[in-house]
Short mmCIF file of C-alpha atoms in Angstrom, two decimals:
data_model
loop_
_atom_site.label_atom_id
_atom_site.label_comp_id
_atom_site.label_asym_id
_atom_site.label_seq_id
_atom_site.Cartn_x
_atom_site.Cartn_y
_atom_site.Cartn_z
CA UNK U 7 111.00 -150.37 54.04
CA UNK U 8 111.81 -146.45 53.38
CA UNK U 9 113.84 -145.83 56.62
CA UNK U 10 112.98 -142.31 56.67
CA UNK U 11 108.99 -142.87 56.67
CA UNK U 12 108.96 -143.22 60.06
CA UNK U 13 105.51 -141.64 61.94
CA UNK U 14 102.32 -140.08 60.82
CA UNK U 15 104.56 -136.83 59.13
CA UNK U 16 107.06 -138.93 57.64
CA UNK U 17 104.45 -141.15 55.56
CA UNK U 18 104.29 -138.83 52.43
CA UNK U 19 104.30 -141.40 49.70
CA UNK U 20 101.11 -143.35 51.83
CA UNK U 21 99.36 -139.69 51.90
CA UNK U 22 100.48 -138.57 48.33
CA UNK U 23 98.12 -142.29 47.57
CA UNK U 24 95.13 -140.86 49.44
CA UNK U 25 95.44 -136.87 49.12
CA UNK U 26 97.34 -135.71 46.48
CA UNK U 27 95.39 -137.51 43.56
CA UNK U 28 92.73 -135.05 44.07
CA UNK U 29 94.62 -132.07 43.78
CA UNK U 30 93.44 -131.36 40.45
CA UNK U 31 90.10 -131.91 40.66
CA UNK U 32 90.00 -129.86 43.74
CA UNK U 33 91.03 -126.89 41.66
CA UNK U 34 88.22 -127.79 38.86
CA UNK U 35 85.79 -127.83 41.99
CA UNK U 36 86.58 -123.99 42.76
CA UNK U 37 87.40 -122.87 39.57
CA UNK U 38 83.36 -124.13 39.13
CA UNK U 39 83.15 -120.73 41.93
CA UNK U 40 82.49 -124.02 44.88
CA UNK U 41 83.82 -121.59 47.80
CA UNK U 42 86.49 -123.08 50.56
CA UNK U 43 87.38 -120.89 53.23
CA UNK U 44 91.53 -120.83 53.40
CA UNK U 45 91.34 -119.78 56.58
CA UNK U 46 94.27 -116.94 57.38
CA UNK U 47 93.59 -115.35 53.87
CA UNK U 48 91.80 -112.67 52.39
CA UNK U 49 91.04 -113.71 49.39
CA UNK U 50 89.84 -117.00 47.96
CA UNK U 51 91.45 -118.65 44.85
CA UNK U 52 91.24 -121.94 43.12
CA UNK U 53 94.11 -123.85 42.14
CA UNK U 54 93.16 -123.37 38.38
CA UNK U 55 92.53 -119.54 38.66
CA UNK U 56 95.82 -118.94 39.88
CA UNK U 57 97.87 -120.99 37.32
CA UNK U 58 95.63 -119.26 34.86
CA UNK U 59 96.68 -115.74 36.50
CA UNK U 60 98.99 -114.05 35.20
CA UNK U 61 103.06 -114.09 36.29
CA UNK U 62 105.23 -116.37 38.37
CA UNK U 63 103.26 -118.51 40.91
CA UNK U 64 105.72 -120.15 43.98
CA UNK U 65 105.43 -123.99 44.73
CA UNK U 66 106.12 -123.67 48.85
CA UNK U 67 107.07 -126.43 51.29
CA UNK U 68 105.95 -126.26 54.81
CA UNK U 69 103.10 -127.27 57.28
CA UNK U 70 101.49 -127.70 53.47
CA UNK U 71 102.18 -127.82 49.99
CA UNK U 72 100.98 -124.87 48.81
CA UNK U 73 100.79 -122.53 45.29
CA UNK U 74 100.81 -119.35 45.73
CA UNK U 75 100.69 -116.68 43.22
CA UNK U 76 102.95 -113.20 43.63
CA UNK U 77 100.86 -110.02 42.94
CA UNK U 78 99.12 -110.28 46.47
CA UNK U 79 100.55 -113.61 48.01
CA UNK U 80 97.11 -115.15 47.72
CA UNK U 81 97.97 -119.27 48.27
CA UNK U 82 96.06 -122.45 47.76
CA UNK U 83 96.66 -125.27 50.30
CA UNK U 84 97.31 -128.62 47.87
CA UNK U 85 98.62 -131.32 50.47
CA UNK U 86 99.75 -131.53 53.95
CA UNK U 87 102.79 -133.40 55.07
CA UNK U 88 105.58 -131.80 53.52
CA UNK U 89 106.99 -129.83 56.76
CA UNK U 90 110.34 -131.57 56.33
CA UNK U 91 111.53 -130.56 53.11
CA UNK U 92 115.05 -128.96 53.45
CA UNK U 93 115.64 -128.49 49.80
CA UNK U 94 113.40 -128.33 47.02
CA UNK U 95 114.18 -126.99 42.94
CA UNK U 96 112.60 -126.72 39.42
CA UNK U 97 114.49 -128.54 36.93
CA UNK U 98 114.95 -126.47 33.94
CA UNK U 99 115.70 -127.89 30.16
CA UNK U 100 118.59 -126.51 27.44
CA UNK U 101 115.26 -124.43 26.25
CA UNK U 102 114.85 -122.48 30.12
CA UNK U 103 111.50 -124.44 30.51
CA UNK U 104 110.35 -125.91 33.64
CA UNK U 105 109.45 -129.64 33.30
CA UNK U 106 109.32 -131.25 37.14
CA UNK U 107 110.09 -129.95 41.03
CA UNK U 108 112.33 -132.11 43.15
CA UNK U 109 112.21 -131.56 46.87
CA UNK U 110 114.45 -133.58 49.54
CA UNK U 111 113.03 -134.54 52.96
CA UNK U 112 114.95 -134.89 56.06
CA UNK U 113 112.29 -136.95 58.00
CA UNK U 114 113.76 -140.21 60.12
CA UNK U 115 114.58 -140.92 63.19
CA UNK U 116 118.50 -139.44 62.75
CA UNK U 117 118.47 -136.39 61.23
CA UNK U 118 120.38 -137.77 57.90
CA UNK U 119 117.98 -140.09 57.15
CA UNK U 120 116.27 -138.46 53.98
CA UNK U 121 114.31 -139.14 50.81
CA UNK U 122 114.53 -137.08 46.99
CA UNK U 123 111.18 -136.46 45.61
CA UNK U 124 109.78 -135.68 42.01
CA UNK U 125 106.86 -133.78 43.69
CA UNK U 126 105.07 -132.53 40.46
CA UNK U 127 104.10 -133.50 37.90
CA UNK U 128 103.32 -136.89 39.54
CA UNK U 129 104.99 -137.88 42.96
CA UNK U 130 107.63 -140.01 42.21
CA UNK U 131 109.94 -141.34 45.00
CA UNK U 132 113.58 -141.43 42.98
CA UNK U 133 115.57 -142.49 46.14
CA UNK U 134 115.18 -143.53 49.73
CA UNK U 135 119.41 -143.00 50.90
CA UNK U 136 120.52 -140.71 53.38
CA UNK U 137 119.49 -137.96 52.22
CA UNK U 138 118.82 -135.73 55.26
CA UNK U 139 121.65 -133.33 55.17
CA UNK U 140 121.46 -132.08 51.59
CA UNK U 141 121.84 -128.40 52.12
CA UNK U 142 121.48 -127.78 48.15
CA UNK U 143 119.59 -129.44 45.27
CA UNK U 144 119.30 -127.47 41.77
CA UNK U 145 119.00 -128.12 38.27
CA UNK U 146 121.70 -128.71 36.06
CA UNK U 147 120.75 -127.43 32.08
CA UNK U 148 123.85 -128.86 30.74
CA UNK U 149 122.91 -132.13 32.00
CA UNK U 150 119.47 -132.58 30.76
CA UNK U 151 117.86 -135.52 32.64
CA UNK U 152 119.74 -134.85 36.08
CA UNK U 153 119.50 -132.42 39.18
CA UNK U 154 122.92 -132.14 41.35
CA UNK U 155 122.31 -132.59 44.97
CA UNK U 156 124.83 -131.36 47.71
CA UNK U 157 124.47 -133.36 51.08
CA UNK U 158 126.95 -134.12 53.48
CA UNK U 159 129.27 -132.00 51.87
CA UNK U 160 129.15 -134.40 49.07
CA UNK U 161 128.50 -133.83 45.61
CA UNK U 162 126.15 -135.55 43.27
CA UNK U 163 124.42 -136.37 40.12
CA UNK U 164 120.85 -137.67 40.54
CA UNK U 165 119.28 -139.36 37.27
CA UNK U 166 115.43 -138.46 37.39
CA UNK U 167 114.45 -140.92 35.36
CA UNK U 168 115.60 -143.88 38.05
CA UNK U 169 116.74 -142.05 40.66
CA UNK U 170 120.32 -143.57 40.40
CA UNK U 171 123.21 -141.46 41.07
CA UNK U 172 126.82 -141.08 41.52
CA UNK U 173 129.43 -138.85 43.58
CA UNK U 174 130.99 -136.04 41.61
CA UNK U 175 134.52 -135.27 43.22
CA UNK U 176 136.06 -131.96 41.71
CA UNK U 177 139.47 -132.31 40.75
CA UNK U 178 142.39 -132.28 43.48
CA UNK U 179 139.21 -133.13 45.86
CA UNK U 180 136.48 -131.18 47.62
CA UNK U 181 137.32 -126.96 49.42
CA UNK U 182 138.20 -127.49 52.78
CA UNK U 183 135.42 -127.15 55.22
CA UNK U 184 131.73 -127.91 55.87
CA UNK U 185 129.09 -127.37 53.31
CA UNK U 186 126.47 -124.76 54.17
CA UNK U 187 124.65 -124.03 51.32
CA UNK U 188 124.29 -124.07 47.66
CA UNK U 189 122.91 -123.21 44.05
CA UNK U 190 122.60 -123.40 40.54
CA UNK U 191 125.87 -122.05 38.70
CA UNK U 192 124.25 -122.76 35.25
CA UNK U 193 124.97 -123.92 32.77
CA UNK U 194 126.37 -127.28 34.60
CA UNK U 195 128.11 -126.71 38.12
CA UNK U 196 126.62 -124.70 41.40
CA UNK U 197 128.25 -122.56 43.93
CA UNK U 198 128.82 -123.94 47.36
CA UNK U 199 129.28 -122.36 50.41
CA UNK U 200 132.26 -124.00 52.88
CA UNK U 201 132.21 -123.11 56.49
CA UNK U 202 136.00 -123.04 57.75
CA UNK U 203 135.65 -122.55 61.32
CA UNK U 204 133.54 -124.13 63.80
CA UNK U 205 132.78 -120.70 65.81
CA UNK U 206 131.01 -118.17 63.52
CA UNK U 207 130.95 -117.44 59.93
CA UNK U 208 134.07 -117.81 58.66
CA UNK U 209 133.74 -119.56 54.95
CA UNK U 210 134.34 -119.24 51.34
CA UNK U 211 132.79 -119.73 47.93
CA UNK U 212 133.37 -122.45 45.16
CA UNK U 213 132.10 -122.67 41.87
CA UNK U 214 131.99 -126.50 40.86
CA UNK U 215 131.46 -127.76 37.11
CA UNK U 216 129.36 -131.33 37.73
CA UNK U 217 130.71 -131.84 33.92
CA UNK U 218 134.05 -131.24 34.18
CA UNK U 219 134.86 -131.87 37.54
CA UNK U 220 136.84 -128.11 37.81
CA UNK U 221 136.61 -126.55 40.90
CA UNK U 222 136.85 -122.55 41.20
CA UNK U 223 137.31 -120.64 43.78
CA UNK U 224 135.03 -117.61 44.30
CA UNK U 225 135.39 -115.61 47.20
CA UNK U 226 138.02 -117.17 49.10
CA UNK U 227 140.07 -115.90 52.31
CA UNK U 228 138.05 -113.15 52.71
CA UNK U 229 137.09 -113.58 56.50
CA UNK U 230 134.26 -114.10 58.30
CA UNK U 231 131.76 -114.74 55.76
CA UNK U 232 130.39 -117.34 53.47
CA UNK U 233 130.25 -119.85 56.51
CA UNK U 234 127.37 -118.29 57.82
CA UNK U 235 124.63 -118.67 54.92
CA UNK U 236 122.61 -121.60 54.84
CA UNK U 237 120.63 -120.07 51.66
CA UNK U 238 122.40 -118.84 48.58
CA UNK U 239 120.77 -118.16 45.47
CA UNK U 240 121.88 -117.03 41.69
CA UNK U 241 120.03 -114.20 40.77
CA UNK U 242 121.05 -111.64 37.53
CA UNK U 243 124.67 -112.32 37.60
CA UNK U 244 124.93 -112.30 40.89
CA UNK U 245 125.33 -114.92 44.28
CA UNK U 246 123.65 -113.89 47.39
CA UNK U 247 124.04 -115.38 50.83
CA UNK U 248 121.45 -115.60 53.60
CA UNK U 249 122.11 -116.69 56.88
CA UNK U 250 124.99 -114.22 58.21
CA UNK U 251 124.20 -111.97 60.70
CA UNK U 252 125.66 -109.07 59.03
CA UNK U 253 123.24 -108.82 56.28
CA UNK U 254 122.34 -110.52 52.87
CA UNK U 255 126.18 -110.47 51.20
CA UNK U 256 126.60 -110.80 47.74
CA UNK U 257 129.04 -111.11 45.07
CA UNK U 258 129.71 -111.18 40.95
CA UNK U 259 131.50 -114.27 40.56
CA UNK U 260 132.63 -112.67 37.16
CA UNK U 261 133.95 -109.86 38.00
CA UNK U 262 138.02 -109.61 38.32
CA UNK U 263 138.01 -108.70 41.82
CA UNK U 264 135.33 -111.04 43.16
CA UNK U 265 134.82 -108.81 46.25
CA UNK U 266 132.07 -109.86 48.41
CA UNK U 267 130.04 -107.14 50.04
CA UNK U 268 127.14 -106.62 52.35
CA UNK U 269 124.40 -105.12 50.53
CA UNK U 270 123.88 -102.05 51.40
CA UNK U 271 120.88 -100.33 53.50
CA UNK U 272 118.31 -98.09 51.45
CA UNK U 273 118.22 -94.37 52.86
CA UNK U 274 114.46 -93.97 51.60
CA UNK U 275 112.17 -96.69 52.69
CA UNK U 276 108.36 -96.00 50.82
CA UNK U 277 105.63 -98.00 53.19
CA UNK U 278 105.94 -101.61 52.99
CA UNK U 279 109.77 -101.78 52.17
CA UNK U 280 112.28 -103.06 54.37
CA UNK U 281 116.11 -103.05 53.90
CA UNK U 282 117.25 -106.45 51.79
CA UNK U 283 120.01 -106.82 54.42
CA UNK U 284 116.83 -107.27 57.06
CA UNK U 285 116.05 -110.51 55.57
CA UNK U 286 119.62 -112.37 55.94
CA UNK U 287 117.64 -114.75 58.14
CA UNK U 288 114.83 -115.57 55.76
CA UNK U 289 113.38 -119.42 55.67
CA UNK U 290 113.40 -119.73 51.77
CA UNK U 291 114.52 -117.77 48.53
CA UNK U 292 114.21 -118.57 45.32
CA UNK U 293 114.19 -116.30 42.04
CA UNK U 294 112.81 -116.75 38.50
CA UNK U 295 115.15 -114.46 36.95
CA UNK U 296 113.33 -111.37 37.17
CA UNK U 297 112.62 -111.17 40.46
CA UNK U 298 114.02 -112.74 43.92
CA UNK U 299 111.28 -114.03 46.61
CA UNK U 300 112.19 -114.68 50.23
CA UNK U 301 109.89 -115.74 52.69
CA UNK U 302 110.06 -115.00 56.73
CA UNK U 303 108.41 -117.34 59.32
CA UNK U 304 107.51 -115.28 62.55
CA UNK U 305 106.47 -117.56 65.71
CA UNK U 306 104.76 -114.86 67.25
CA UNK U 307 103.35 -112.62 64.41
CA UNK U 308 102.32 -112.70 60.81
CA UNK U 309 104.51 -114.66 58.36
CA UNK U 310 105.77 -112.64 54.98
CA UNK U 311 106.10 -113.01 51.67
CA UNK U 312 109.21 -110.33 50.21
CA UNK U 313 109.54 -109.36 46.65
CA UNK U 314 113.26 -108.36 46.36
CA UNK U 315 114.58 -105.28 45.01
CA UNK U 316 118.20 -106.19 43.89
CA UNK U 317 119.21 -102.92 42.53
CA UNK U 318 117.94 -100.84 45.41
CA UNK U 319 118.23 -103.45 48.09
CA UNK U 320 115.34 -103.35 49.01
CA UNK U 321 112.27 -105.46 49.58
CA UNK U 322 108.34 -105.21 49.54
CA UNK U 323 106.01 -107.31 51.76
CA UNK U 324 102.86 -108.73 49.46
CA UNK U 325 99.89 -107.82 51.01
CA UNK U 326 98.61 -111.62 52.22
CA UNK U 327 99.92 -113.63 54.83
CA UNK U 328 102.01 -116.87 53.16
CA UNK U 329 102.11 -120.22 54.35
CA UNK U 330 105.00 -121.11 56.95
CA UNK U 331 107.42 -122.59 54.34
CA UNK U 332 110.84 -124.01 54.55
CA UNK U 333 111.40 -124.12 50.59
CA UNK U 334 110.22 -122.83 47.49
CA UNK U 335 110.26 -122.70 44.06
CA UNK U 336 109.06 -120.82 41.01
CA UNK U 337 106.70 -121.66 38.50
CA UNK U 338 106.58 -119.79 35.08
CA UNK U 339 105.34 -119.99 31.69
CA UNK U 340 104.22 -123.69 30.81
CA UNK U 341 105.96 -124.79 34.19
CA UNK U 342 103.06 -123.30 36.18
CA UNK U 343 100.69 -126.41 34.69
CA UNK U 344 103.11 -128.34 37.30
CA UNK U 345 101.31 -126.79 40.16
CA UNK U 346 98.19 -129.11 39.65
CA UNK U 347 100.13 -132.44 40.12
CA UNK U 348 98.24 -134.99 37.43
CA UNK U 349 95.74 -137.65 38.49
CA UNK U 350 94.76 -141.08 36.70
CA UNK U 351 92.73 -142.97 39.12
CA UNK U 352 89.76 -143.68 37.27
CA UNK U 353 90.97 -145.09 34.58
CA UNK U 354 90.73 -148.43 35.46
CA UNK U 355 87.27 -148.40 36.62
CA UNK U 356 86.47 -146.38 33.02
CA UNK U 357 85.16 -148.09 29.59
CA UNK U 358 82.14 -149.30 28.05
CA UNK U 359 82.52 -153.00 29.71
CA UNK U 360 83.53 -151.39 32.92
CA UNK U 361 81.29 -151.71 35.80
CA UNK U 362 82.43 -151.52 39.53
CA UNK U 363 81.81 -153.51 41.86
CA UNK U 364 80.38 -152.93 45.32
CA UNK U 365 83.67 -153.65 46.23
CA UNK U 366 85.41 -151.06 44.04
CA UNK U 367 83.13 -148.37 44.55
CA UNK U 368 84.09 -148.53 48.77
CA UNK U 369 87.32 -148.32 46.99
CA UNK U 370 86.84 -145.21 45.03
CA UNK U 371 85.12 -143.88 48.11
CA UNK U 372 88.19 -144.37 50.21
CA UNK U 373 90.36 -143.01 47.36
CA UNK U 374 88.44 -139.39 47.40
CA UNK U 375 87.96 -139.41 51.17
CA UNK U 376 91.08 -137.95 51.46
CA UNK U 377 90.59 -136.72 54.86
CA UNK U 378 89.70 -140.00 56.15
CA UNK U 379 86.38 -138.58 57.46
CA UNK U 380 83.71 -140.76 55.94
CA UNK U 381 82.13 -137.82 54.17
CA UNK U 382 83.26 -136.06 50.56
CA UNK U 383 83.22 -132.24 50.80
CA UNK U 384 82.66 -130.84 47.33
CA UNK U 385 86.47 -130.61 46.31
CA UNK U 386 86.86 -134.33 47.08
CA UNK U 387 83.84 -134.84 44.85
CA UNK U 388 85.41 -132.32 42.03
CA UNK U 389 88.08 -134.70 42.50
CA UNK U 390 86.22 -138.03 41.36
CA UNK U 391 84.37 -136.29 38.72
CA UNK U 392 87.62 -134.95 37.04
CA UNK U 393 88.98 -138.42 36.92
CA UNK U 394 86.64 -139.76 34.98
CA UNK U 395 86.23 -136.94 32.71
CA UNK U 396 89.65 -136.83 32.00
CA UNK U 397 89.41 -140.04 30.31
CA UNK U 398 87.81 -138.06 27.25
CA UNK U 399 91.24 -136.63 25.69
CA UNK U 400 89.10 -134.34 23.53
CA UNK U 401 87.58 -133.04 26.76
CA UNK U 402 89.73 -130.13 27.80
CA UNK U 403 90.50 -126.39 28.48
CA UNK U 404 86.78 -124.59 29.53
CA UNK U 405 84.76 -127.75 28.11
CA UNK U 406 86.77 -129.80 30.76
CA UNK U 407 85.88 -127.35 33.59
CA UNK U 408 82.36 -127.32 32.88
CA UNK U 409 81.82 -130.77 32.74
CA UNK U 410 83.22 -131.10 36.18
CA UNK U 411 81.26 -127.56 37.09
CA UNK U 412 77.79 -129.68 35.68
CA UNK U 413 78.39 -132.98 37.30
CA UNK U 414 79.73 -131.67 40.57
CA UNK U 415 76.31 -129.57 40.95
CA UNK U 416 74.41 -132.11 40.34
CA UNK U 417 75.93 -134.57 42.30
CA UNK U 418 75.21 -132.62 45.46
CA UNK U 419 71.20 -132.04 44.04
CA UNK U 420 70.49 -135.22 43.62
CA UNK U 421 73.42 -137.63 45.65
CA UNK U 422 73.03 -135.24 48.88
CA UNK U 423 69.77 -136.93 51.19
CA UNK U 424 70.02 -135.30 54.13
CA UNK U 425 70.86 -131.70 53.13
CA UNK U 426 69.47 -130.58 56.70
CA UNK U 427 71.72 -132.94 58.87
CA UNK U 428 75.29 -132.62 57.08
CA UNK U 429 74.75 -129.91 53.60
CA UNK U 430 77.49 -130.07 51.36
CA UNK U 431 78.59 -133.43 52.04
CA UNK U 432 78.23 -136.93 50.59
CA UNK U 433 78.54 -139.64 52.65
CA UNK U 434 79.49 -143.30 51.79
CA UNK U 435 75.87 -144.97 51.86
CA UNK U 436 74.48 -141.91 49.17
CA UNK U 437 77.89 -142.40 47.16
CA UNK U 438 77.45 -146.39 47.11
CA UNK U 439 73.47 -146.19 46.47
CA UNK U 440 73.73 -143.48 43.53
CA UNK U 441 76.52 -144.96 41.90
CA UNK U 442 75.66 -148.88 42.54
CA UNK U 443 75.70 -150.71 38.78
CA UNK U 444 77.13 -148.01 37.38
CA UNK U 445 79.40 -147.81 34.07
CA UNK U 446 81.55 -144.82 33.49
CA UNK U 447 82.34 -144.96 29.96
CA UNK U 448 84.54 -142.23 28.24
CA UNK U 449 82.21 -138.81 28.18
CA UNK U 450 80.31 -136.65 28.15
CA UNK U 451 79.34 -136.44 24.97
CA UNK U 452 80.77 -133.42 23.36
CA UNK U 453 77.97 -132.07 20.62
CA UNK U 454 80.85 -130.54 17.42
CA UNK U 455 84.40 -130.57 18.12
CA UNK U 456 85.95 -128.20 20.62
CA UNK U 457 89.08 -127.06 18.66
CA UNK U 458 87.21 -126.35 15.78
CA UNK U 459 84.16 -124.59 16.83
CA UNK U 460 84.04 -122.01 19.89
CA UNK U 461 80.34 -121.90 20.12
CA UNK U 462 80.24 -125.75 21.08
CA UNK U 463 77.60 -127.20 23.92
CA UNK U 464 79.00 -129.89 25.90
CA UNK U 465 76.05 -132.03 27.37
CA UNK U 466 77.37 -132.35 31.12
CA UNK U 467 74.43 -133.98 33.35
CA UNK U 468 75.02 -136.95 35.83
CA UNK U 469 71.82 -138.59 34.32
CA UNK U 470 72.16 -138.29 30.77
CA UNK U 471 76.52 -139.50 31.30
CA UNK U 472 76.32 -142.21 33.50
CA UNK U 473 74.17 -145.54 32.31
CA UNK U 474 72.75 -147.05 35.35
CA UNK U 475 71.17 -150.86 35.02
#
């Protein structure tokens, strides 16, 4: 038994089974313009639309998972239950593309009880230790095949295949002091930030190659600062530490004099900038290269989303309220696909000679219920649609979202009974009684081939794609 699933928010993995599966569908459903009110924002997006969008979406940990895209902070909820996530990265390959996101959990009854997650593109749990204290996990190019994880004040290698790993002790043993934070140092260490006092922020800087074992140090002896940031991120050339109540502090960990500095307050703020230094106490940062994010949680007024200036220190607020997040990460070119975690639950249930039973189809009922509420909204009914379209592999792109468009309308026409008592919703009796002796064999039929001719008709119609005897 996972010692860290304790209580109703620990249980991820047992939600992931019920919830998650969906996700992707869900997007099909609004991408098929099936409205959902995200209540807090503006502007309504599907899943799909904003991985189609253009630029770097953010994968964010907090109350929900969420996507959110970063022209006008516009966010999708995709699961809840992911509140205690206290680190979370992309892992990046020798060719600077994003294949997976890891996140770590602190969620048992101590507070270094702790689980490491592959959280897209499938849910994977790689290990179940005590891994409640990481205060750094990050991808390691070098390394392919392996994150590095810092908890503790331990180092590590993490295999993501298997979720074995091992401790990495630098040579002549770890900096003095308590870990605080840490990041990627690519190509195959991080930095690490030591607190050296127990009062303030006292601290220093290490660089740390997981391949070599060679520890350097960084900004060292130069008082009261490292020991205070609980954030640090690698951003063009550049570490910066959040967390100290001086400011954001920063150094170049190649330059001869590694001086660390506070960055520096703006004289002219336009409308919607604040200082960088304002945000030393932001809840997550990440960067994509380009540009840095951080996010700010406010108890008792609007959370905000920050695109950071690094050359003028400064930072502008996106114009739509984010989701309260503890972590995230960011999602670019092909990596932004990982955003719509992928699903396979049909496929055993899918086939010429495949018929459920009564007893399967309560089971597939329960599967896309994933509210528990006896009921499927019309995401939850996107969701079981997409599953069993997806078994077509010649089904995809636009073909692939009309389908699920087609069968999802009609579902709700001819499914939905009692339109007048509960509209919009599909309860178990019409799901069992429409779908009772039915086979749900690899379709629709596609009329020409899809790669080869742009003008093809897909026929998409509950009646004409699913035999009934």
């Amino acid at each position: 038994m996972l010692r860290s699933l304790v209580g109703s928010e620990m249980c991820i993995r047992d939600r992931y089974q019920r919830r998650v599966r969906g996700n992707r569908p869900s997007a099909m459903a609004m991408e098929a313009s099936l409205e959902h009110d995200l209540a807090g924002l503006s502007t309504q997006y599907s899943c799909e639309k904003l991985v189609l969008a253009e630029g770097t979406k953010l994968l964010t940990f907090g109350s929900n998972l969420s996507a959110v895209e970063t022209t006008t902070g516009s966010s999708v909820p995709l699961d809840q239950g992911w509140k205690n996530v206290v680190a979370a990265t992309t892992v990046v390959d020798a060719g600077a593309n994003v294949t997976a996101v890891v996140a770590v959990t602190s969620c048992g009854v101590k507070p270094s009880t702790g689980n490491v997650w592959k959280v897209s593109p499938e849910v994977t749990l790689l290990s179940d230790e005590d891994w409640g204290n990481t205060t750094g996990v990050f991808s390691i190019k070098g390394i392919e095949g392996f994150i590095g994880i810092v908890c503790s004040s331990k180092l590590y290698l993490m295999n993501l295949e298997d979720g074995k790993y091992e401790e990495v002790v630098p040579d002549g043993g770890y900096p003095n002091g308590s870990a605080k934070g840490a990041c990627a140092a690519p190509p195959n260490g991080c930095y690490v930030a030591y607190s050296t006092s127990k009062f303030g922020g006292r601290g220093d800087l290490w660089k740390i190659d997981l391949l070599t074992k060679i520890k350097e140090p960084v900004s060292v002896d130069q008082g009261a600062m490292w020991g205070g940031c609980d954030h640090l991120n690698y951003h063009a050339g550049q570490v910066y530490g959040f967390g100290h109540s001086d400011g954001v502090i920063k150094v170049n960990p190649k330059s001869i004099d590694k001086k660390t500095t506070v960055t520096s307050n703006a004289n002219d703020l336009m409308e919607g900038e604040v200082a960088m230094s304002d945000l030393y106490n932001a809840n997550a940062i990440c960067s994509d290269g380009f540009v840095m994010f951080a996010a700010v949680n406010n108890n008792f007024s609007d959370n905000v989303l920050y695109k950071v200036d690094t050359h003028n220190h400064t930072a502008t607020a996106l114009a739509v309220e984010p989701p309260t997040m503890q972590a995230m990460v960011p999602l670019y070119g092909s990596g932004r696909a990982l955003l719509i975690p992928r699903t396979d639950n049909m496929r055993k249930y899918t086939g010429e000679d495949s018929r459920p039973s009564d007893s399967d189809l309560e089971d597939i009922f329960a599967l896309y219920d994933k509210d528990g509420n006896g009921t499927l909204d019309r995401a939850e009914v996107a969701s079981f649609w997409s599953d069993v379209f997806r078994q077509n592999d010649k089904l995809v792109g636009p073909y692939l979202d009309e389908a699920i468009s087609a069968a999802v309308a009609e579902t709700f026409e001819h499914f939905d009974t009692d339109k007048e008592t509960s509209p919009g919703l599909i309860d178990r009796a019409e799901f069992l009684q429409h779908l009772k002796g039915t086979t749900f064999p690899n379709f629709p039929k596609v009329v020409g081939e899809p790669a080869n001719d742009t003008d093809t008709v897909v026929t998409t119609t509950v009646a004409s794609n699913v035999t009934q005897k």
